[in-house]
């Protein structure tokens, strides 16, 4: 079901296209994970809100008692905030940017109050949506918590925790190098290259593999096949590679004896007072996809972002160690990030503990996922922006020229209101 026509946000609205509608749906309205059609655009716009229909999953139980009650004070002027995208000579408004980004849901929090909240394309305030690689930052935070609690030592070798990887490209890499994605492993995440290793990794986690498949049976088995990149050293160069997050997820589970679904629930989701159970997609062995399988509610994600902004606190209650919340915003090696040349437009950025650090004047940092998922935290503006989207283009390299200046414009607007 490959669609070569790039429909706009209105034309691709899944409500209008009626995916999976009817009892049974018409044949041309059925999408499936078995044949991959569920992730083709525009069907993707339906699937991101319904991942549980396509994959086996494991729950992340939410709080059942002291639910957090969001304070809301909407600001109608936000829609008219203007900014100039990096790749355009002309300014556009925040409202106009939402359709251009194929936004499914967006919340702006300022000083712990929701000042903007909109939903599109079938997502509702009660709904859950795929967070894609925002999942990595949740894994990074869990690791940061365990480091703060001295359960994990970042300077130790990966193989001190996972001896299964002694004969792989992860040998001699430290836990911190995994967290900062500076491992020198032979692995490409170029979705446009049919020979990139990302496809082998994905197949290892695919519950719908053909019977003739003879490769690794799950993500952990795949990690044991990874080789080191010839001529490169660990710690020298940033390389955005999802399998680093899978290694970190495995270390976390090995140290705690718990799946990350259980640990996220116990360490964050329940203490935070979230309203909705989240869930992870799992591989054929039932292991959670740490690098991209988290699905959650937008308001709960906003609450999570508020907790990070407030150094681990909500309503003066310390949810996670303050040290863990502060650590993720410190930033990694700007030199390693720049030398990689992976993100040339992200000047002066770095990557640390699986979070993206802007190193801008406001000290902003963020979690990012393909197709437009984001948690953007600006300490100076006391602002959190959370966004779910279903853009037809996957790479943030293509979405950043519109997204990043939009976030910065809202931060500037909120700061200006206080002056």
GROMACS .gro file of C-alpha atoms in nm:
model
  419
    1UNK     CA    1   0.000   0.000   0.000
    2UNK     CA    2   0.279   0.243  -0.086
    3UNK     CA    3   0.140   0.591  -0.138
    4UNK     CA    4   0.358   0.820  -0.344
    5UNK     CA    5   0.128   1.124  -0.319
    6UNK     CA    6   0.213   1.345  -0.023
    7UNK     CA    7  -0.129   1.431   0.116
    8UNK     CA    8  -0.156   1.734   0.344
    9UNK     CA    9  -0.275   1.714   0.704
   10UNK     CA   10  -0.641   1.758   0.613
   11UNK     CA   11  -0.634   1.512   0.322
   12UNK     CA   12  -0.452   1.248   0.528
   13UNK     CA   13  -0.675   1.275   0.835
   14UNK     CA   14  -0.743   0.912   0.937
   15UNK     CA   15  -1.101   0.994   1.037
   16UNK     CA   16  -1.176   1.101   0.682
   17UNK     CA   17  -0.988   0.806   0.530
   18UNK     CA   18  -1.175   0.558   0.754
   19UNK     CA   19  -0.892   0.312   0.818
   20UNK     CA   20  -1.007  -0.011   0.986
   21UNK     CA   21  -1.367   0.116   0.981
   22UNK     CA   22  -1.655  -0.132   0.959
   23UNK     CA   23  -1.739  -0.489   1.062
   24UNK     CA   24  -1.533  -0.605   0.883
   25UNK     CA   25  -1.351  -0.310   0.721
   26UNK     CA   26  -1.339  -0.292   0.345
   27UNK     CA   27  -1.028  -0.458   0.203
   28UNK     CA   28  -0.867  -0.131   0.096
   29UNK     CA   29  -0.918   0.009   0.447
   30UNK     CA   30  -0.737  -0.274   0.629
   31UNK     CA   31  -0.379  -0.210   0.739
   32UNK     CA   32  -0.153  -0.469   0.898
   33UNK     CA   33   0.179  -0.510   1.075
   34UNK     CA   34   0.224  -0.846   0.906
   35UNK     CA   35   0.273  -0.687   0.563
   36UNK     CA   36   0.397  -0.350   0.688
   37UNK     CA   37   0.107  -0.148   0.549
   38UNK     CA   38   0.025  -0.010   0.894
   39UNK     CA   39   0.338   0.208   0.877
   40UNK     CA   40   0.287   0.340   0.526
   41UNK     CA   41   0.171   0.700   0.502
   42UNK     CA   42  -0.114   0.795   0.527
   43UNK     CA   43  -0.218   0.480   0.719
   44UNK     CA   44   0.059   0.569   0.964
   45UNK     CA   45  -0.166   0.849   1.092
   46UNK     CA   46  -0.415   0.589   1.214
   47UNK     CA   47  -0.158   0.341   1.343
   48UNK     CA   48   0.028   0.575   1.580
   49UNK     CA   49  -0.291   0.599   1.788
   50UNK     CA   50  -0.360   0.226   1.777
   51UNK     CA   51  -0.029   0.039   1.809
   52UNK     CA   52  -0.187  -0.214   2.042
   53UNK     CA   53  -0.396  -0.337   1.748
   54UNK     CA   54  -0.081  -0.434   1.559
   55UNK     CA   55   0.177  -0.557   1.812
   56UNK     CA   56   0.193  -0.758   2.134
   57UNK     CA   57   0.246  -0.521   2.427
   58UNK     CA   58   0.322  -0.500   2.800
   59UNK     CA   59   0.153  -0.252   3.034
   60UNK     CA   60   0.316   0.023   3.238
   61UNK     CA   61   0.060   0.057   3.521
   62UNK     CA   62  -0.031   0.413   3.622
   63UNK     CA   63  -0.129   0.552   3.959
   64UNK     CA   64  -0.468   0.432   4.082
   65UNK     CA   65  -0.520   0.674   4.367
   66UNK     CA   66  -0.355   1.019   4.392
   67UNK     CA   67  -0.399   1.130   4.033
   68UNK     CA   68  -0.238   1.457   3.933
   69UNK     CA   69  -0.485   1.732   3.841
   70UNK     CA   70  -0.349   1.965   3.575
   71UNK     CA   71  -0.398   2.338   3.617
   72UNK     CA   72  -0.521   2.494   3.293
   73UNK     CA   73  -0.506   2.859   3.188
   74UNK     CA   74  -0.522   2.872   2.809
   75UNK     CA   75  -0.355   3.153   2.617
   76UNK     CA   76  -0.534   3.224   2.287
   77UNK     CA   77  -0.253   3.449   2.167
   78UNK     CA   78  -0.012   3.157   2.123
   79UNK     CA   79  -0.170   3.064   1.788
   80UNK     CA   80  -0.056   3.397   1.645
   81UNK     CA   81   0.308   3.377   1.758
   82UNK     CA   82   0.524   3.411   1.447
   83UNK     CA   83   0.862   3.262   1.362
   84UNK     CA   84   1.081   3.202   1.057
   85UNK     CA   85   1.161   2.836   0.976
   86UNK     CA   86   1.529   2.769   0.908
   87UNK     CA   87   1.467   2.678   0.546
   88UNK     CA   88   1.227   2.961   0.462
   89UNK     CA   89   1.254   3.337   0.406
   90UNK     CA   90   0.900   3.397   0.533
   91UNK     CA   91   0.746   3.391   0.878
   92UNK     CA   92   0.453   3.167   0.967
   93UNK     CA   93   0.233   3.145   1.274
   94UNK     CA   94   0.241   2.875   1.539
   95UNK     CA   95  -0.110   2.772   1.434
   96UNK     CA   96   0.000   2.730   1.071
   97UNK     CA   97   0.294   2.516   1.180
   98UNK     CA   98   0.069   2.254   1.339
   99UNK     CA   99  -0.074   2.129   1.009
  100UNK     CA  100   0.265   2.155   0.841
  101UNK     CA  101   0.402   1.923   1.111
  102UNK     CA  102   0.103   1.683   1.086
  103UNK     CA  103   0.049   1.740   1.456
  104UNK     CA  104  -0.178   1.489   1.631
  105UNK     CA  105  -0.167   1.647   1.975
  106UNK     CA  106   0.027   1.924   2.147
  107UNK     CA  107   0.046   2.071   2.496
  108UNK     CA  108   0.243   2.372   2.617
  109UNK     CA  109   0.301   2.401   2.991
  110UNK     CA  110   0.421   2.728   3.144
  111UNK     CA  111   0.497   2.755   3.514
  112UNK     CA  112   0.315   2.426   3.578
  113UNK     CA  113  -0.003   2.538   3.401
  114UNK     CA  114  -0.129   2.411   3.066
  115UNK     CA  115  -0.149   2.724   2.850
  116UNK     CA  116  -0.213   2.546   2.518
  117UNK     CA  117  -0.370   2.210   2.430
  118UNK     CA  118  -0.494   2.085   2.095
  119UNK     CA  119  -0.579   1.743   1.943
  120UNK     CA  120  -0.615   1.639   1.580
  121UNK     CA  121  -0.646   1.337   1.348
  122UNK     CA  122  -0.836   1.114   1.587
  123UNK     CA  123  -0.622   1.161   1.898
  124UNK     CA  124  -0.818   1.266   2.208
  125UNK     CA  125  -0.726   1.391   2.553
  126UNK     CA  126  -0.782   1.036   2.681
  127UNK     CA  127  -0.594   0.863   2.396
  128UNK     CA  128  -0.253   0.698   2.376
  129UNK     CA  129  -0.001   0.756   2.097
  130UNK     CA  130   0.331   0.607   1.995
  131UNK     CA  131   0.624   0.805   2.137
  132UNK     CA  132   0.873   0.643   1.896
  133UNK     CA  133   1.230   0.733   1.999
  134UNK     CA  134   1.116   0.955   2.285
  135UNK     CA  135   1.124   0.608   2.445
  136UNK     CA  136   1.505   0.633   2.446
  137UNK     CA  137   1.497   0.928   2.682
  138UNK     CA  138   1.276   0.735   2.924
  139UNK     CA  139   1.535   0.455   2.919
  140UNK     CA  140   1.810   0.713   2.969
  141UNK     CA  141   1.628   0.858   3.268
  142UNK     CA  142   1.583   0.513   3.425
  143UNK     CA  143   1.957   0.460   3.384
  144UNK     CA  144   2.025   0.804   3.537
  145UNK     CA  145   1.810   0.711   3.838
  146UNK     CA  146   1.996   0.384   3.889
  147UNK     CA  147   2.328   0.567   3.856
  148UNK     CA  148   2.216   0.821   4.118
  149UNK     CA  149   2.116   0.529   4.342
  150UNK     CA  150   2.455   0.364   4.277
  151UNK     CA  151   2.299   0.056   4.126
  152UNK     CA  152   2.486   0.117   3.798
  153UNK     CA  153   2.839   0.255   3.756
  154UNK     CA  154   2.866   0.456   3.432
  155UNK     CA  155   3.244   0.406   3.407
  156UNK     CA  156   3.214   0.028   3.414
  157UNK     CA  157   3.230  -0.171   3.092
  158UNK     CA  158   2.910  -0.293   2.930
  159UNK     CA  159   3.047  -0.646   2.962
  160UNK     CA  160   3.076  -0.611   3.340
  161UNK     CA  161   2.697  -0.627   3.334
  162UNK     CA  162   2.641  -0.824   3.013
  163UNK     CA  163   2.916  -1.083   2.965
  164UNK     CA  164   2.711  -1.212   2.669
  165UNK     CA  165   2.850  -0.917   2.470
  166UNK     CA  166   3.222  -0.990   2.523
  167UNK     CA  167   3.267  -1.109   2.166
  168UNK     CA  168   3.073  -0.822   2.009
  169UNK     CA  169   3.141  -0.465   1.904
  170UNK     CA  170   3.028  -0.351   2.250
  171UNK     CA  171   3.334  -0.507   2.414
  172UNK     CA  172   3.549  -0.237   2.580
  173UNK     CA  173   3.266   0.019   2.559
  174UNK     CA  174   3.158   0.180   2.886
  175UNK     CA  175   2.803   0.223   3.008
  176UNK     CA  176   2.842   0.601   2.970
  177UNK     CA  177   2.949   0.562   2.606
  178UNK     CA  178   2.633   0.360   2.544
  179UNK     CA  179   2.423   0.630   2.714
  180UNK     CA  180   2.589   0.905   2.509
  181UNK     CA  181   2.580   0.699   2.187
  182UNK     CA  182   2.953   0.723   2.127
  183UNK     CA  183   3.006   0.351   2.074
  184UNK     CA  184   3.205   0.260   1.763
  185UNK     CA  185   2.975  -0.013   1.639
  186UNK     CA  186   2.903  -0.124   1.286
  187UNK     CA  187   2.540  -0.026   1.251
  188UNK     CA  188   2.349   0.211   1.023
  189UNK     CA  189   2.009   0.361   1.099
  190UNK     CA  190   1.960   0.502   0.750
  191UNK     CA  191   1.599   0.410   0.671
  192UNK     CA  192   1.656   0.495   0.304
  193UNK     CA  193   1.922   0.222   0.272
  194UNK     CA  194   1.765  -0.125   0.230
  195UNK     CA  195   2.097  -0.283   0.339
  196UNK     CA  196   2.126  -0.082   0.662
  197UNK     CA  197   2.157  -0.288   0.980
  198UNK     CA  198   1.843  -0.127   1.120
  199UNK     CA  199   1.640  -0.368   0.907
  200UNK     CA  200   1.813  -0.675   1.053
  201UNK     CA  201   1.758  -0.540   1.402
  202UNK     CA  202   1.391  -0.474   1.325
  203UNK     CA  203   1.344  -0.823   1.187
  204UNK     CA  204   1.486  -0.972   1.507
  205UNK     CA  205   1.205  -0.801   1.697
  206UNK     CA  206   0.933  -0.869   1.442
  207UNK     CA  207   0.662  -1.107   1.570
  208UNK     CA  208   0.542  -1.161   1.210
  209UNK     CA  209   0.859  -1.305   1.057
  210UNK     CA  210   0.830  -1.560   0.775
  211UNK     CA  211   0.885  -1.924   0.864
  212UNK     CA  212   1.207  -1.936   0.659
  213UNK     CA  213   1.367  -1.668   0.879
  214UNK     CA  214   1.689  -1.797   1.038
  215UNK     CA  215   1.830  -1.484   1.205
  216UNK     CA  216   1.830  -1.369   1.569
  217UNK     CA  217   1.501  -1.451   1.742
  218UNK     CA  218   1.481  -1.134   1.955
  219UNK     CA  219   1.658  -0.804   2.021
  220UNK     CA  220   1.903  -0.946   2.274
  221UNK     CA  221   2.012  -1.218   2.032
  222UNK     CA  222   2.068  -0.954   1.767
  223UNK     CA  223   2.289  -0.750   2.003
  224UNK     CA  224   2.519  -1.052   2.031
  225UNK     CA  225   2.590  -1.034   1.655
  226UNK     CA  226   2.697  -0.666   1.644
  227UNK     CA  227   3.054  -0.595   1.527
  228UNK     CA  228   3.290  -0.308   1.600
  229UNK     CA  229   3.344  -0.044   1.335
  230UNK     CA  230   3.688  -0.094   1.184
  231UNK     CA  231   3.938   0.180   1.265
  232UNK     CA  232   3.722   0.369   1.516
  233UNK     CA  233   3.737   0.389   1.895
  234UNK     CA  234   3.458   0.403   2.148
  235UNK     CA  235   3.395   0.745   2.296
  236UNK     CA  236   3.524   0.955   2.006
  237UNK     CA  237   3.224   1.006   1.780
  238UNK     CA  238   2.849   1.047   1.833
  239UNK     CA  239   2.637   0.804   1.634
  240UNK     CA  240   2.261   0.785   1.681
  241UNK     CA  241   2.196   0.411   1.698
  242UNK     CA  242   1.889   0.253   1.855
  243UNK     CA  243   2.074  -0.061   1.959
  244UNK     CA  244   2.263   0.141   2.221
  245UNK     CA  245   1.929   0.192   2.393
  246UNK     CA  246   1.853  -0.179   2.373
  247UNK     CA  247   2.187  -0.251   2.541
  248UNK     CA  248   2.100   0.001   2.813
  249UNK     CA  249   1.757  -0.153   2.860
  250UNK     CA  250   1.919  -0.495   2.899
  251UNK     CA  251   2.167  -0.360   3.157
  252UNK     CA  252   1.883  -0.200   3.352
  253UNK     CA  253   1.688  -0.526   3.357
  254UNK     CA  254   1.996  -0.731   3.446
  255UNK     CA  255   2.079  -0.504   3.742
  256UNK     CA  256   1.723  -0.476   3.877
  257UNK     CA  257   1.582  -0.812   3.774
  258UNK     CA  258   1.283  -0.628   3.627
  259UNK     CA  259   1.154  -0.547   3.280
  260UNK     CA  260   1.167  -0.175   3.204
  261UNK     CA  261   0.785  -0.176   3.194
  262UNK     CA  262   0.773  -0.274   3.561
  263UNK     CA  263   1.058  -0.043   3.657
  264UNK     CA  264   0.912   0.261   3.478
  265UNK     CA  265   0.582   0.200   3.656
  266UNK     CA  266   0.743   0.167   4.000
  267UNK     CA  267   1.005   0.441   3.973
  268UNK     CA  268   0.811   0.705   3.780
  269UNK     CA  269   0.460   0.635   3.649
  270UNK     CA  270   0.291   0.553   3.981
  271UNK     CA  271   0.479   0.804   4.203
  272UNK     CA  272   0.418   1.075   3.941
  273UNK     CA  273   0.040   1.033   3.968
  274UNK     CA  274  -0.020   0.961   3.601
  275UNK     CA  275  -0.376   0.893   3.490
  276UNK     CA  276  -0.334   0.635   3.213
  277UNK     CA  277  -0.146   0.308   3.186
  278UNK     CA  278   0.126   0.337   2.924
  279UNK     CA  279   0.249   0.036   2.728
  280UNK     CA  280   0.549  -0.091   2.535
  281UNK     CA  281   0.556  -0.296   2.219
  282UNK     CA  282   0.750  -0.617   2.281
  283UNK     CA  283   0.966  -0.849   2.073
  284UNK     CA  284   0.892  -1.222   2.020
  285UNK     CA  285   1.055  -1.304   2.356
  286UNK     CA  286   0.829  -1.056   2.538
  287UNK     CA  287   1.106  -0.801   2.601
  288UNK     CA  288   1.004  -0.435   2.579
  289UNK     CA  289   1.136  -0.234   2.285
  290UNK     CA  290   1.340   0.015   2.494
  291UNK     CA  291   1.447   0.224   2.196
  292UNK     CA  292   1.109   0.301   2.043
  293UNK     CA  293   0.818   0.098   2.179
  294UNK     CA  294   0.661   0.327   2.440
  295UNK     CA  295   0.302   0.445   2.391
  296UNK     CA  296   0.146   0.693   2.632
  297UNK     CA  297  -0.102   0.971   2.695
  298UNK     CA  298  -0.011   1.330   2.603
  299UNK     CA  299  -0.114   1.483   2.936
  300UNK     CA  300   0.086   1.218   3.120
  301UNK     CA  301   0.384   1.299   2.898
  302UNK     CA  302   0.341   1.668   2.984
  303UNK     CA  303   0.342   1.578   3.353
  304UNK     CA  304   0.660   1.378   3.299
  305UNK     CA  305   0.821   1.679   3.128
  306UNK     CA  306   0.715   1.906   3.415
  307UNK     CA  307   0.881   1.671   3.662
  308UNK     CA  308   1.208   1.683   3.468
  309UNK     CA  309   1.190   2.064   3.443
  310UNK     CA  310   1.133   2.086   3.821
  311UNK     CA  311   1.444   1.873   3.892
  312UNK     CA  312   1.249   1.560   3.973
  313UNK     CA  313   0.968   1.720   4.174
  314UNK     CA  314   0.592   1.752   4.137
  315UNK     CA  315   0.401   1.960   4.393
  316UNK     CA  316   0.712   1.969   4.616
  317UNK     CA  317   0.727   1.588   4.619
  318UNK     CA  318   1.058   1.446   4.498
  319UNK     CA  319   0.961   1.175   4.247
  320UNK     CA  320   1.309   1.082   4.128
  321UNK     CA  321   1.653   1.173   4.266
  322UNK     CA  322   1.730   1.539   4.194
  323UNK     CA  323   2.076   1.431   4.079
  324UNK     CA  324   1.923   1.215   3.804
  325UNK     CA  325   1.704   1.497   3.672
  326UNK     CA  326   1.992   1.745   3.671
  327UNK     CA  327   2.234   1.502   3.508
  328UNK     CA  328   2.037   1.457   3.186
  329UNK     CA  329   2.049   1.830   3.111
  330UNK     CA  330   2.426   1.865   3.153
  331UNK     CA  331   2.512   1.773   2.798
  332UNK     CA  332   2.769   1.547   2.641
  333UNK     CA  333   3.065   1.610   2.414
  334UNK     CA  334   2.988   1.887   2.165
  335UNK     CA  335   3.301   1.787   1.977
  336UNK     CA  336   3.187   1.425   1.934
  337UNK     CA  337   2.845   1.547   1.819
  338UNK     CA  338   2.983   1.796   1.566
  339UNK     CA  339   3.248   1.559   1.428
  340UNK     CA  340   2.983   1.300   1.349
  341UNK     CA  341   2.827   1.538   1.094
  342UNK     CA  342   2.497   1.356   1.142
  343UNK     CA  343   2.303   1.670   1.231
  344UNK     CA  344   2.485   1.966   1.073
  345UNK     CA  345   2.195   2.206   1.140
  346UNK     CA  346   2.206   2.140   1.515
  347UNK     CA  347   2.499   2.373   1.577
  348UNK     CA  348   2.655   2.345   1.925
  349UNK     CA  349   2.420   2.063   2.031
  350UNK     CA  350   2.525   1.751   2.222
  351UNK     CA  351   2.374   1.424   2.341
  352UNK     CA  352   2.382   1.289   2.696
  353UNK     CA  353   2.207   1.004   2.875
  354UNK     CA  354   1.983   0.962   2.570
  355UNK     CA  355   1.858   1.321   2.574
  356UNK     CA  356   1.930   1.591   2.313
  357UNK     CA  357   2.090   1.906   2.453
  358UNK     CA  358   2.060   2.232   2.258
  359UNK     CA  359   2.323   2.420   2.464
  360UNK     CA  360   2.134   2.739   2.371
  361UNK     CA  361   2.110   3.049   2.590
  362UNK     CA  362   1.798   2.910   2.764
  363UNK     CA  363   1.956   2.573   2.844
  364UNK     CA  364   1.685   2.386   2.654
  365UNK     CA  365   1.700   2.009   2.605
  366UNK     CA  366   1.465   1.754   2.457
  367UNK     CA  367   1.354   1.401   2.380
  368UNK     CA  368   1.285   1.329   2.011
  369UNK     CA  369   1.118   1.061   1.804
  370UNK     CA  370   1.070   1.000   1.433
  371UNK     CA  371   0.766   1.145   1.256
  372UNK     CA  372   0.759   1.439   1.498
  373UNK     CA  373   0.735   1.316   1.859
  374UNK     CA  374   0.891   1.554   2.110
  375UNK     CA  375   0.937   1.668   2.469
  376UNK     CA  376   1.100   2.012   2.464
  377UNK     CA  377   1.207   2.154   2.802
  378UNK     CA  378   1.319   2.517   2.840
  379UNK     CA  379   1.429   2.598   3.198
  380UNK     CA  380   1.465   2.973   3.136
  381UNK     CA  381   1.111   3.003   3.000
  382UNK     CA  382   0.985   2.754   3.262
  383UNK     CA  383   0.820   2.581   2.967
  384UNK     CA  384   0.753   2.227   2.851
  385UNK     CA  385   0.618   2.145   2.505
  386UNK     CA  386   0.504   1.791   2.430
  387UNK     CA  387   0.397   1.688   2.084
  388UNK     CA  388   0.265   1.379   1.911
  389UNK     CA  389   0.266   1.381   1.531
  390UNK     CA  390   0.247   1.158   1.225
  391UNK     CA  391   0.454   1.340   0.965
  392UNK     CA  392   0.504   1.143   0.641
  393UNK     CA  393   0.880   1.206   0.668
  394UNK     CA  394   1.050   1.017   0.949
  395UNK     CA  395   1.383   1.186   1.013
  396UNK     CA  396   1.407   1.478   1.253
  397UNK     CA  397   1.676   1.618   1.024
  398UNK     CA  398   1.392   1.706   0.788
  399UNK     CA  399   1.152   1.825   1.060
  400UNK     CA  400   1.390   2.035   1.270
  401UNK     CA  401   1.391   2.343   1.042
  402UNK     CA  402   1.023   2.393   1.124
  403UNK     CA  403   1.004   2.248   1.476
  404UNK     CA  404   1.303   2.392   1.661
  405UNK     CA  405   1.246   2.760   1.574
  406UNK     CA  406   0.877   2.713   1.659
  407UNK     CA  407   0.963   2.590   2.010
  408UNK     CA  408   1.213   2.872   2.056
  409UNK     CA  409   0.955   3.130   1.946
  410UNK     CA  410   0.706   3.009   2.206
  411UNK     CA  411   0.975   3.023   2.474
  412UNK     CA  412   1.058   3.383   2.377
  413UNK     CA  413   0.689   3.477   2.380
  414UNK     CA  414   0.634   3.331   2.728
  415UNK     CA  415   0.944   3.505   2.862
  416UNK     CA  416   0.832   3.836   2.711
  417UNK     CA  417   0.496   3.808   2.888
  418UNK     CA  418   0.674   3.817   3.222
  419UNK     CA  419   0.864   4.137   3.140
   0.00000   0.00000   0.00000
